[in-house]
Structures are given as structure tokens and as C-alpha cells.
Coordinates of C-alpha atoms in Angstrom, one line a residue:
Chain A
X1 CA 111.6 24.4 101.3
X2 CA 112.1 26.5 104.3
X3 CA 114.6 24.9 105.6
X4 CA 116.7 26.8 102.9
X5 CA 118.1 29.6 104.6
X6 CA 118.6 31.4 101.1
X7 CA 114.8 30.3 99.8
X8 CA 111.8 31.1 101.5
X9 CA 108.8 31.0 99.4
X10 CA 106.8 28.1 98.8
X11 CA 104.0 28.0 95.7
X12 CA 100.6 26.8 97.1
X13 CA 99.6 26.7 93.6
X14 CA 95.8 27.8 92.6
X15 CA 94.2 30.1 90.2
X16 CA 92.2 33.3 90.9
X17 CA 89.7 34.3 88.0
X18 CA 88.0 37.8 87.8
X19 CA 85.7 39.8 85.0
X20 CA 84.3 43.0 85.2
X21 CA 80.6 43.4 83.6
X22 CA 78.6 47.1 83.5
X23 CA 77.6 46.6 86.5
X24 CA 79.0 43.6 88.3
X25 CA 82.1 41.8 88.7
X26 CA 83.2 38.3 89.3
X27 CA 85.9 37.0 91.2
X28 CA 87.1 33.3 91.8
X29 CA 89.1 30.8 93.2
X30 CA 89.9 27.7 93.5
X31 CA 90.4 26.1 96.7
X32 CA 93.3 24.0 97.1
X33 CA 95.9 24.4 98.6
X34 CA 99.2 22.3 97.6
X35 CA 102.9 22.3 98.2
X36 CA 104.7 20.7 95.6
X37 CA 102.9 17.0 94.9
X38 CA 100.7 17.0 98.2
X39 CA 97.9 18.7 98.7
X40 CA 97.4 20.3 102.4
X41 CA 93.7 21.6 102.2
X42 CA 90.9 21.4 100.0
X43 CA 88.8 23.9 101.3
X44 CA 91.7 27.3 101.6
X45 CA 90.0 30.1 100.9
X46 CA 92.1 32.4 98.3
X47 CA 89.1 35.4 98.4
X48 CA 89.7 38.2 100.8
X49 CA 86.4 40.6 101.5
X50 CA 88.3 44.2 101.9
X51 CA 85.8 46.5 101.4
X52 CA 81.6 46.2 100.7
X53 CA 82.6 46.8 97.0
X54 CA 85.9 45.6 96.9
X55 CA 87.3 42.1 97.0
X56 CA 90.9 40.6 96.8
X57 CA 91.9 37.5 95.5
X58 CA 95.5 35.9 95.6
X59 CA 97.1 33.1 94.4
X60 CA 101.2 32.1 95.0
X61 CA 102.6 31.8 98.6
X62 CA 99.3 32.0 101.3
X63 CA 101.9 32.8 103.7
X64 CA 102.1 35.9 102.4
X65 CA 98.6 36.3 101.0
X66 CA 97.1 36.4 104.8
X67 CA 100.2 38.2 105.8
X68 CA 98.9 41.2 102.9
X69 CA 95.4 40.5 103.5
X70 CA 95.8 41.0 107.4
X71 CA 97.7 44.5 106.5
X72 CA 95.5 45.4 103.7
X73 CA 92.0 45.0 105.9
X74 CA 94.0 46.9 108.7
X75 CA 94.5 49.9 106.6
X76 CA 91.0 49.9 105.7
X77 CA 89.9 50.2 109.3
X78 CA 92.3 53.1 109.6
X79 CA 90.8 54.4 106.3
X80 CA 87.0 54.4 107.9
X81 CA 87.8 55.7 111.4
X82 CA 89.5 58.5 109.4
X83 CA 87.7 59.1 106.3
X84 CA 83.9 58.0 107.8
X85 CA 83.3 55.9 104.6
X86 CA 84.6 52.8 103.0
X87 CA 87.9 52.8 100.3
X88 CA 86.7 52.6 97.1
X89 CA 88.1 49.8 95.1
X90 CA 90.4 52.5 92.7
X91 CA 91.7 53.7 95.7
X92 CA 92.2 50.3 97.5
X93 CA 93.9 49.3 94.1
X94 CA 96.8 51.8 94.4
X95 CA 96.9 51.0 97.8
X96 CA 97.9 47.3 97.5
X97 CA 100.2 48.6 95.1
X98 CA 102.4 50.5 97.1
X99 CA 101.9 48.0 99.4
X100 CA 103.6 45.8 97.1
X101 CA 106.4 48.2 96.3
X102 CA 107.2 48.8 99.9
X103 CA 108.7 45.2 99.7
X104 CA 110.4 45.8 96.7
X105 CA 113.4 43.8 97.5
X106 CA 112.2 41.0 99.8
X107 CA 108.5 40.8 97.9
X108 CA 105.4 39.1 98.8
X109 CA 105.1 36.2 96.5
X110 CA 101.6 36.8 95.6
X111 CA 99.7 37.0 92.1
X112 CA 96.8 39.4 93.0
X113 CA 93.6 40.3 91.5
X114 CA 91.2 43.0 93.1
X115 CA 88.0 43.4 92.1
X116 CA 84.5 44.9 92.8
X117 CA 82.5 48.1 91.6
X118 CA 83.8 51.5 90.9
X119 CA 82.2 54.8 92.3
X120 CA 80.2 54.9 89.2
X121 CA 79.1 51.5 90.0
X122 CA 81.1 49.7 86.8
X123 CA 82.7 46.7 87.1
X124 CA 86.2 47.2 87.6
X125 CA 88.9 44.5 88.0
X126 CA 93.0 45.3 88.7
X127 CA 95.5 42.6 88.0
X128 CA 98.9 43.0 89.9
X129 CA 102.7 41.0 89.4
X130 CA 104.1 40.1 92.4
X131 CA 106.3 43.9 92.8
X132 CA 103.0 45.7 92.7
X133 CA 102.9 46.9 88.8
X134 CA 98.8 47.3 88.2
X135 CA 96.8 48.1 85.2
X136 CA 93.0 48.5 85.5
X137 CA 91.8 46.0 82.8
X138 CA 88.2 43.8 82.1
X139 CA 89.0 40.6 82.9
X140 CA 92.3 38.9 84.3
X141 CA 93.6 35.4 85.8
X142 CA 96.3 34.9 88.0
X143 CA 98.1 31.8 89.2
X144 CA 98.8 28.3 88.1
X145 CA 96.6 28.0 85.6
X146 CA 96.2 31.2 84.2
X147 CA 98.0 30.5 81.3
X148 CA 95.2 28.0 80.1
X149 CA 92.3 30.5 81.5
X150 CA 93.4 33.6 80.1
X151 CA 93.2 32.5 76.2
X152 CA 89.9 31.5 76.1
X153 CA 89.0 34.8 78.2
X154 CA 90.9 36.5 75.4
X155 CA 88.7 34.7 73.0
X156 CA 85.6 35.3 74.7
X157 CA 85.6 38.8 76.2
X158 CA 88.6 40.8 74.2
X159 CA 87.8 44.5 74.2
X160 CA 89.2 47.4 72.0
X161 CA 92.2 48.9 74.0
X162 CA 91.7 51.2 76.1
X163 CA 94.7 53.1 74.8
X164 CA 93.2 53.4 71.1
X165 CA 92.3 57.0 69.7
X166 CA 89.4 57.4 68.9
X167 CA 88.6 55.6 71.9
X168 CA 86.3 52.7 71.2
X169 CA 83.8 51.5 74.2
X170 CA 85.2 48.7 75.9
X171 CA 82.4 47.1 77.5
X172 CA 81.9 43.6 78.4
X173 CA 78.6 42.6 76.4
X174 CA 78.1 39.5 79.0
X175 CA 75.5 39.6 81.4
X176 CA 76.4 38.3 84.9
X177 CA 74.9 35.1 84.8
X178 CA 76.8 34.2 81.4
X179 CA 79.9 35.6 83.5
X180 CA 79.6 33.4 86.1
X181 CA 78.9 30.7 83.2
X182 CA 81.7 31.1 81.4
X183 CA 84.0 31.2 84.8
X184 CA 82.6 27.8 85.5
X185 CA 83.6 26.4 82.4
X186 CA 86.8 28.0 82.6
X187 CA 87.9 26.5 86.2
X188 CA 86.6 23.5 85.0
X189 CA 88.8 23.2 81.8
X190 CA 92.0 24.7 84.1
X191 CA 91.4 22.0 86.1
X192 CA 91.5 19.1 83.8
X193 CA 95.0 20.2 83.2
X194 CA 96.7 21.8 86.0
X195 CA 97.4 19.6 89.0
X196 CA 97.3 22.7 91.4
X197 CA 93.8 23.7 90.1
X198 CA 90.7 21.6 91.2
X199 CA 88.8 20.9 94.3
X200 CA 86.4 23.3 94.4
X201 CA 86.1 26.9 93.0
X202 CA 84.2 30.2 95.0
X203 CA 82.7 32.5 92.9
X204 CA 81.8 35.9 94.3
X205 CA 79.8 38.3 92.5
X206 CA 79.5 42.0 93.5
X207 CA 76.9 43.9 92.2
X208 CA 74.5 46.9 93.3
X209 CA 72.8 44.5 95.6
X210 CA 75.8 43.6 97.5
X211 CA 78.1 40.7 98.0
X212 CA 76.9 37.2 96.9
X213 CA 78.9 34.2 97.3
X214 CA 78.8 30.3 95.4
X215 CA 80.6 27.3 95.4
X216 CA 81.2 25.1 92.9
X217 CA 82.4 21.5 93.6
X218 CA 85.7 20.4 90.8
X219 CA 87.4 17.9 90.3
X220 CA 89.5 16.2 93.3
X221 CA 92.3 14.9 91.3
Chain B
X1 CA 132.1 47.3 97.8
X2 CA 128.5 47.4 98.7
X3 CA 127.4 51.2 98.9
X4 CA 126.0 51.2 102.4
X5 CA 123.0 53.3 101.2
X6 CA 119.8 53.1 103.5
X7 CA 117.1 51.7 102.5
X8 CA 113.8 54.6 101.9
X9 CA 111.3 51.8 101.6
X10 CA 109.7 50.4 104.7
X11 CA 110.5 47.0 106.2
X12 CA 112.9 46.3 103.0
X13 CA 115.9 44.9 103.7
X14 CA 119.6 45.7 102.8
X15 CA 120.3 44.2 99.4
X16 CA 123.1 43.0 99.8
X17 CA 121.7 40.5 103.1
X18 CA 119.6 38.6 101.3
X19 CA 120.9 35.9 99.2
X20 CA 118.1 34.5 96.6
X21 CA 118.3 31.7 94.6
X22 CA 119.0 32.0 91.1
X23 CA 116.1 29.2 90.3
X24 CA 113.2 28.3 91.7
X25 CA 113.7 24.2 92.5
X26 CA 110.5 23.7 92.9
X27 CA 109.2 23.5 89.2
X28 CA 107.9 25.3 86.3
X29 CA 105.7 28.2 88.0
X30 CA 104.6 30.8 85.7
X31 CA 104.6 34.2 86.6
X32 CA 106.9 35.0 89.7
X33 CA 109.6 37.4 89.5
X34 CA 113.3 37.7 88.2
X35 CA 115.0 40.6 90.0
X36 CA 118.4 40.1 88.1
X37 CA 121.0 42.4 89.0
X38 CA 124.9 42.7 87.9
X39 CA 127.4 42.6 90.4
X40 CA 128.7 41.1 93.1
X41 CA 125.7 41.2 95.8
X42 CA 123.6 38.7 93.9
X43 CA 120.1 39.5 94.8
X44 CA 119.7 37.1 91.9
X45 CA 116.6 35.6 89.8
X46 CA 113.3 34.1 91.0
X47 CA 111.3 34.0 87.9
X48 CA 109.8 36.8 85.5
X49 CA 108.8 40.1 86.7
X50 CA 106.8 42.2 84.9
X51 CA 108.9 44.0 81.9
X52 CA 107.7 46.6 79.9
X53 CA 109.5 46.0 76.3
X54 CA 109.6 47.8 74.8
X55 CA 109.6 50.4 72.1
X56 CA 109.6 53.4 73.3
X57 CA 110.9 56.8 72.0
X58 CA 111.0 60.6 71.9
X59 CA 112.5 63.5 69.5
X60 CA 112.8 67.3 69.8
X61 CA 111.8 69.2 67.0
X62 CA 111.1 72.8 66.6
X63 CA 107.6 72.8 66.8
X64 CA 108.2 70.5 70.3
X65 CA 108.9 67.2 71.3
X66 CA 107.0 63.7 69.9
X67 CA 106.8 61.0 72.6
X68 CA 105.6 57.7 71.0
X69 CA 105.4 53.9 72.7
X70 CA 104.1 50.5 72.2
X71 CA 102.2 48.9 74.9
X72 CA 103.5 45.2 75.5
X73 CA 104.4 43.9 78.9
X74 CA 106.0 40.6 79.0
X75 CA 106.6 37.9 81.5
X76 CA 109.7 36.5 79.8
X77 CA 108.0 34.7 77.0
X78 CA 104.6 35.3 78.1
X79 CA 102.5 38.7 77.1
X80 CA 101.1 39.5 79.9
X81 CA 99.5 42.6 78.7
X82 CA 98.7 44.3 76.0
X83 CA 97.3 47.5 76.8
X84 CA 100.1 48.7 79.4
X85 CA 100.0 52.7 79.5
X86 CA 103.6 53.4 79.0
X87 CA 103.8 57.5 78.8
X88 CA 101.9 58.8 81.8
X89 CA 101.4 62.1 82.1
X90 CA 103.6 63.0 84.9
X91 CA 101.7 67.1 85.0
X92 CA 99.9 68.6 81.8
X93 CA 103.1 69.7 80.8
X94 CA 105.6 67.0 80.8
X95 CA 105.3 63.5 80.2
X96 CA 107.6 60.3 81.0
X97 CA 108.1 57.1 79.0
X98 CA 108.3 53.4 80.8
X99 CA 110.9 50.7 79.9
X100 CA 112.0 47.9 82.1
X101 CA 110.4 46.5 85.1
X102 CA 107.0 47.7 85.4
X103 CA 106.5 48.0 88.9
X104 CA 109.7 50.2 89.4
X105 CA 108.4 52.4 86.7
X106 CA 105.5 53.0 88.2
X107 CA 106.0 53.5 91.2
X108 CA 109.1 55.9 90.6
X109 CA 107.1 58.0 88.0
X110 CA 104.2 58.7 90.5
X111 CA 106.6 59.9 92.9
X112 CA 108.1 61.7 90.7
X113 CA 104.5 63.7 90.3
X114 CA 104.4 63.9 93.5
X115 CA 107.1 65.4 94.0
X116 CA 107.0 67.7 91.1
X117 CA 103.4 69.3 92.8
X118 CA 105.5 69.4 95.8
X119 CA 108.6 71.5 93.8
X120 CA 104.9 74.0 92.3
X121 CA 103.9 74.4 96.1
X122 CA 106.6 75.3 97.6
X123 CA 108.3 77.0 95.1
X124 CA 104.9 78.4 93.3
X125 CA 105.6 78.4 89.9
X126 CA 106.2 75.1 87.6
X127 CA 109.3 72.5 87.7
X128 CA 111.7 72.6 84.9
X129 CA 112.3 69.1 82.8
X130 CA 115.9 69.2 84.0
X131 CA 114.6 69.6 87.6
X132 CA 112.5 66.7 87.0
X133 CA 114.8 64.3 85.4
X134 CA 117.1 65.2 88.0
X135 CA 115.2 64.2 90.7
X136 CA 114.5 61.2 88.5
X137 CA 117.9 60.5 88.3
X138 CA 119.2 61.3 91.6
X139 CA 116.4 58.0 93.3
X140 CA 117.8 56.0 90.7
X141 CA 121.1 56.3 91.4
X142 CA 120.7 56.1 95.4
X143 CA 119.6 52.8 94.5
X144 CA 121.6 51.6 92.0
X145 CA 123.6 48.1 92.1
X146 CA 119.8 47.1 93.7
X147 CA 118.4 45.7 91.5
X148 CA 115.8 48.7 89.5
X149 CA 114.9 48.4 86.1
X150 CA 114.0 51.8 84.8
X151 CA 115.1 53.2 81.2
X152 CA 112.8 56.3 81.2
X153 CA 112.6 59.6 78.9
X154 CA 111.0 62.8 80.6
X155 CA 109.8 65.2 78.0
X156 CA 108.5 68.2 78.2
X157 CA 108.1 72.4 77.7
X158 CA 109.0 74.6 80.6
X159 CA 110.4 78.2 80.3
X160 CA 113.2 77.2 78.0
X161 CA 111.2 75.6 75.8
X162 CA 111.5 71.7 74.7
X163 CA 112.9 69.7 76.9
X164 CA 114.2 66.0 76.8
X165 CA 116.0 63.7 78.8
X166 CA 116.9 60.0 79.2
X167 CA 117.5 58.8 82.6
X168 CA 118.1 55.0 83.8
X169 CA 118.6 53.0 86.9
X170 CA 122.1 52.8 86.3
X171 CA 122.5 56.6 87.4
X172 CA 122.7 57.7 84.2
X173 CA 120.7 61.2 82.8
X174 CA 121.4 61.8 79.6
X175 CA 120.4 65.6 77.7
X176 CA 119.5 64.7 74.1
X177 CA 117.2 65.8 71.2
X178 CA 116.5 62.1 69.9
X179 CA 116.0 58.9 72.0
X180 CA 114.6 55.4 72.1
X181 CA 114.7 53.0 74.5
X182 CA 113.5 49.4 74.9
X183 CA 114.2 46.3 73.2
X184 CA 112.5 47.4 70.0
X185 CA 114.9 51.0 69.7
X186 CA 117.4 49.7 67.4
X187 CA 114.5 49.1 64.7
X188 CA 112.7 52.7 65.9
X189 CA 116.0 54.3 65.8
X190 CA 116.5 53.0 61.8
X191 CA 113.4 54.4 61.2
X192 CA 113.2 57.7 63.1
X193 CA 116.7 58.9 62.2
X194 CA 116.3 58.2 58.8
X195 CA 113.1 60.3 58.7
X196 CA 113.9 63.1 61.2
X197 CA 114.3 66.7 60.1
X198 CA 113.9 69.7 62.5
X199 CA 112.0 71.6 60.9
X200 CA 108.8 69.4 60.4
X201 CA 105.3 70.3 61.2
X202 CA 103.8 68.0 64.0
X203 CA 101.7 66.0 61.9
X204 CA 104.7 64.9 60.0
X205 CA 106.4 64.3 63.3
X206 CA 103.8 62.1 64.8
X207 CA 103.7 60.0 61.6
X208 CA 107.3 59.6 61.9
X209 CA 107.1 58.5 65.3
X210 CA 104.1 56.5 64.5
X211 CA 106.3 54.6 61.5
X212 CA 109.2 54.5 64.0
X213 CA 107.0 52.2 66.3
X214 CA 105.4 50.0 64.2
X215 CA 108.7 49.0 62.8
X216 CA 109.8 48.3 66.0
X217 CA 106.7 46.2 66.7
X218 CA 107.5 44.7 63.6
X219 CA 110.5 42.9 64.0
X220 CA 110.8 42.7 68.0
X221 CA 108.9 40.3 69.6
X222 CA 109.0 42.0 73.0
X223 CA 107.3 44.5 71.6
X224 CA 103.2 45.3 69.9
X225 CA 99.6 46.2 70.8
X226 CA 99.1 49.7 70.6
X227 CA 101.0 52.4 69.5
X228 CA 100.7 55.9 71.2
X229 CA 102.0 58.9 70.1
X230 CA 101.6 62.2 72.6
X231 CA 103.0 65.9 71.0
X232 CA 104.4 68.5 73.7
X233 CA 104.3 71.8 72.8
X234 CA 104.2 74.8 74.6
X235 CA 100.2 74.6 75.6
X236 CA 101.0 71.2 77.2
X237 CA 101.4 67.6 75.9
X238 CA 98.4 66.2 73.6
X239 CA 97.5 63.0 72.6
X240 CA 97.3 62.5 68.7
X241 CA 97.2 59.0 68.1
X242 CA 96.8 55.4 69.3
X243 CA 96.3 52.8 67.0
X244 CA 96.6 49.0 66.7
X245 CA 99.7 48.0 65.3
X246 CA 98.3 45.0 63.3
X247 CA 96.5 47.7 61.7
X248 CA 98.8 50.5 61.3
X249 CA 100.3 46.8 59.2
X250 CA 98.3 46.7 56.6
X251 CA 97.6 50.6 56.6
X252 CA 101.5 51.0 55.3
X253 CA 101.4 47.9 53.5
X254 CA 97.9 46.9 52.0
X255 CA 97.8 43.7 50.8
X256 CA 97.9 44.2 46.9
X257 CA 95.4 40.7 45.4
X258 CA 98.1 38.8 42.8
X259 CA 96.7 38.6 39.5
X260 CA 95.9 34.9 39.0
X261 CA 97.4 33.4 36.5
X262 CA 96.1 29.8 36.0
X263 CA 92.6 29.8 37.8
X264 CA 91.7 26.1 38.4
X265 CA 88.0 25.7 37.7
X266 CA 86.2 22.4 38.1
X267 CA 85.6 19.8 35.6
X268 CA 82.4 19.7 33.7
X269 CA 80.7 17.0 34.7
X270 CA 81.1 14.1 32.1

């Protein structure tokens, strides 16, 4: 671990889920944190509040997740003494990017999803890789268990790309409470078989209303 | 020798001090990144990064210049997306293609705009491709032996008409009228100089180009989704297709129903 001078990083495991809806958007995480068999926490929070419509979560090395959250929320306080408003989250988006990118060659091991409402008030969810590539898309996972999450999202809420021409609408039919649904089922079935997914999962949901915020209790094994 | 070349980004470190681990010990973790470079400062592997495959390509041709590309990204074996824009529209005159790591592709081509409307300000009239690609080319090559993926094609129309360049983080900036890059480009380039004339008319173009692709797609299996296909002429670039390539599939090869020759029917009941 770090007692490698020539490896820093450390995987603290976990999966961050997020969907974008017409009007809403869902983002979750589990809660545990783990370093390679043990787990350290059950109750690590992996969700970052940036903005009143924009929320961050991360999943990979926490050391660097708090070390980009910290820098991230900074800039936004910059942004709001400047600018008198709050970032919106397209704007926060390419800033995490270039965040990223600044580190280009010593990176922040992080898997990063932002999400929250656009200024048109639509759902709208970014998926990152650790260098800071981003593509605005409707629903993504991140993390350990993505790779058994994001099939069954596929299955459920594939949209028409958005590169097609003639464009087709791209919409995700769900309503919120069948999003939050499905990302309940989804957490639970990631946690029956990844060892670094369980616990408990927080489920934030950003709408017109505001910020709401839900646990869910998961498996402890 | 390690080119003792600053550093532009903030808080990154020399290259060449950091010594990475070609493995991650710790176990099979999907999804981290693989900065693999050649040479003899081993900045070496962590895991996948995000790569853009790959099929990309471009052609001059007298009416102007195609620019055409699939839309896979792939984290080594694992398709992590398949609606990755890969031309972005770098002004409404000149467009750039994407292959290799996604991030450094990115990031380069939007400072490239930036530094195009910068060139249009100061200067106050329009950049010229070879300007562009040239301050493409000379980034790159400030950082090459670091560790940038970038294959890239900038294509466009300025005052001396089509214009098309290939440029990679190697240093290399090739002039050319026909290109293709990506893991997919020996299948697009079957295709595309097989079928390439210079006097076509742009539909015939962008079908080519459209073919070229989904034969790529076809056999490489870095490379699928969506194919795009953008025209440059001299009113700006265009969009004039983007279609599925399971589709485009059975569009060039409809499945024709065999006649049946023995048809098994039940037997009547006795």
C-alpha cells in the first residue's frame, strides 16, 4: 500500500449510480468503505453537494475524492463571490474536467459521476474516467460494481443516441419514483455480488423542489 | 535523454520522477487508467484509460473534405461508451477527429478552439487549417515521450480552400488528401481507397465514407455505435448523417429469407 514509494493509490472500492429523468435526477452510493479484504467504515459518505442543483459522486481512492471535492466546492465559492449566482451543473461539469486534466500525469484516482438539473431544468447526468474525459449521457455507474449495474441500466433505460440524424428524443420515460425503484434494486443485486458494494446505499434526488436525501440499509456482508 | 521540457499543467509533476507500477497488486479493479508510454522514463500502466477506437477518417475531394467516425470508447475490453462525439466542431469552419485517449483529446481539441478565437481576435480575420494543425502539432510534440495519446485529423476550408491534416502525439503532422486513423483504419482504408474518386459529388462522398465506417465497425471490435459523417465545404462543415451501425448492417446487406426446401409440418393426428 503506501508504504510503496512507487504506488500510491489505494481502491476504497464502492459503486456510485446516477439517472437523469425530465425533470429530476438521481444519484447514489454505497457506503462502505474497504481497503483490500477489510472494511474501514460502513457509513463513508461517497456524495458531495457542490452546488443547489448539482451533486458529485465518486467512487475509487477517497483520498483523493475529498481532496477534489474540497477543491471543487472551493472553486464554487470563488464562482458565487464573483459571478453572484450558483455554477450550473454544465458548467461545473467542464470544470471537474479540467480539473482532472490538470493532473494529467500524477491523476486523481477517482471514478466520477456529477449530476443534478440543467438551466432548463432537465435531468442531466456527466460520467467522467479518472483523466477527466466526460460525455453528458442519461444514466451512468461508476466503481466496483458498475460492471453488473450498468447492463441492466442498459436494459432498462437505453435511449436512441444522441449522435443519430435525424435526431430521435432521448428521454428517459421513468418517473422518479420508478428511478429511485429501479436504483434500489440495482444496488441491491450489485451487492449480492461485489464484495466492495453493500452496507448501505444514499440516494439523492434533485428536482425543482430542491435536494432530497434517503438511505437505504444493504446487505453487511 | 529525458527532454527537460516544463511542465504547462498545474501541480503535475515531471514525467520522468514518477515511477508507476506497471500493475496494480491489489486485484482485479475495473476501470482505472493505463498511461503506457514507450521509452525509457517508464511512467508505465495502472489500468485502462479511456480510449477512443476507433475508426475514424477523412478525404479531400473537389467539392470539399468528408470527415466520418464511429463512436466507441473502450476501457480495454469493456465499452464504456457508445455515444462518444468523436469530430467536434473545433469553429463552424473546421472540424477535428478524436483517436486515442479520450481525455487528452479533449482537452487538447478545446484548447485548440480556444486558441483559434484567440488567433480571430488578435489577428481579426479567420485561422488557416495549417495554422491550426500546427498549433496542434507543436503541444503535442512539447509533450511527447509523456505519455499523450492523440491521433487527430483537422479538416477544414480556409482561404485556400480544403484543407486536411493528420497530426499525433508523437510530433508528427502529416499534409494529406486521404486519412484514417484508429484501430478500425485498415478496414476503412480498404474500403475508402477502393471507392474514392475526386471528382464525386458529396452525396456520393458521404456514402463512401459512410461504407468506409461501417466496414470498419464490422470487423474491429474496438470499434461500433454510431457512425457520423460531417461534409466541409466552403460555407462551413455540415452534418449529413449519423446512423446506427447495426442498421447501416442490414441496410447494405438485407437479410434475403432462404427458400425452404423441406418444411416439416406436424403429423396428423392418428
Amino acid at each position: 500500500m503506501a508504504l510503496r514509494r512507487d504506488w500510491v493509490y489505494e481502491n476504497n472500492g464502492g459503486t456510485c449510480v446516477a439517472i437523469a429523468g425530465s425533470d429530476y435526477c438521481v444519484i447514489a452510493a454505497d457506503t462502505r468503505l474497504s481497503v483490500g479484504y477489510s472494511i474501514y467504515t460502513r457509513e463513508f459518505s461517497k456524495i458531495c453537494n457542490l452546488a443547489d442543483k448539482c451533486v458529485l459522486a465518486t467512487s475509487g481512492f477517497q483520498g483523493d475524492m475529498k481532496a477534489l471535492q474540497k477543491n471543487l466546492a472551493a472553486r464554487h465559492l470563488i464562482y458565487q463571490h464573483q459571478h453572484n449566482k450558483q455554477m450550473s451543473c454544465p458548467a461545473m461539469a467542464q470544470l471537474l474536467s479540467n480539473t482532472l486534466y490538470y493532473k494529467r500525469f500524477f491523476p486523481y484516482y477517482t471514478f466520477n459521476i456529477l449530476g443534478g438539473l440543467d438551466s432548463n431544468g432537465k435531468g442531466c447526468v456527466f460520467t467522467y474516467d479518472a483523466v477527466g474525459s466526460y460525455e453528458r449521457v442519461g444514466y451512468s455507474a461508476q466503481g466496483t460494481g458498475a460492471g453488473l449495474i450498468i447492463p441492466v441500466l442498459d436494459n432498462q433505460l437505453k435511449s436512441p443516441s444522441p449522435l443519430l440524424l435525424p435526431a430521435k428524443d432521448a428521454v428517459t420515460p421513468l418517473s422518479e419514483a420508478e428511478a429511485v425503484d429501479l436504483v434500489k434494486d440495482v444496488f441491491a443485486s450489485a451487492t449480492e455480488r461485489d464484495i466492495y458494494t453493500g452496507d448501505k446505499v444514499e440516494i439523492v434526488v434533485i428536482n425543482a423542489s430542491g435536494i432530497r436525501q434517503e438511505l437505504m440499509e444493504l446487505r453487511k456482508d | 535523454m529525458r527532454p527537460s521540457w516544463r511542465m504547462r499543467t498545474a501541480c503535475g509533476r515531471r514525467a520522468g520522477d514518477t515511477l508507476f507500477d506497471s500493475r496494480l497488486a491489489l486485484g482485479n479493479f475495473p476501470s482505472t487508467f493505463e498511461i503506457k508510454r514507450v521509452g525509457s522514463n517508464s511512467v508505465e500502466a495502472f489500468e485502462k484509460l479511456k480510449l477512443l477506437s476507433r475508426a475514424t477518417l477523412a478525404f479531400i475531394f473537389k467539392e470539399g473534405v468528408i470527415v466520418a467516425a464511429d463512436s466507441r470508447a473502450s476501457m480495454g475490453g469493456y465499452i464504456s461508451s457508445q455515444s462518444v462525439k468523436k469530430i467536434i466542431e473545433i469553429n463552424p469552419y473546421m472540424l477535428g477527429t478524436m483517436a486515442g485517449g479520450a481525455a487528452d483529446c479533449q482537452f487538447w481539441h478545446r484548447n485548440l478552439g480556444i486558441k483559434c478565437r484567440l488567433h480571430e481576435l488578435a489577428n481579426k480575420r479567420r485561422i488557416s487549417v495549417t495554422g491550426a494543425s500546427k498549433l496542434l502539432s507543436n503541444i503535442l510534440y512539447s509533450y511527447r515521450g509523456m505519455g499523450l495519446s492523440v491521433g487527430t485529423m483537422i479538416a477544414g476550408w480556409d482561404e485556400k480552400g480544403p484543407g486536411l491534416y493528420y497530426v499525433d502525439s508523437e510530433g508528427g503532422r502529416l499534409k494529406g488528401t486521404r486519412f484514417s486513423v484508429g484501430s478500425g483504419s485498415p478496414y476503412a482504408y480498404g474500403v475508402l481507397d477502393n471507392g474514392y474518386r475526386f471528382d464525386m459529388t458529396v452525396e456520393e462522398a458521404a456514402e463512401l465514407a459512410r461504407r468506409a465506417i461501417y466496414h470498419a465497425t464490422f470487423r474491429d471490435g474496438a470499434s461500433g455505435g454510431v457512425a457520423s459523417v460531417y461534409y466541409v465545404g466552403p460555407d462551413g462543415w455540415k452534418k449529413m448523417s449519423g446512423d446506427d451501425v447495426g442498421e447501416l448492417h442490414y441496410k447494405y446487406y438485407p437479410v434475403v429469407p432462404t427458400p425452404i426446401e423441406q418444411e416439416m409440418v406436424d403429423a396428423p393426428a392418428a
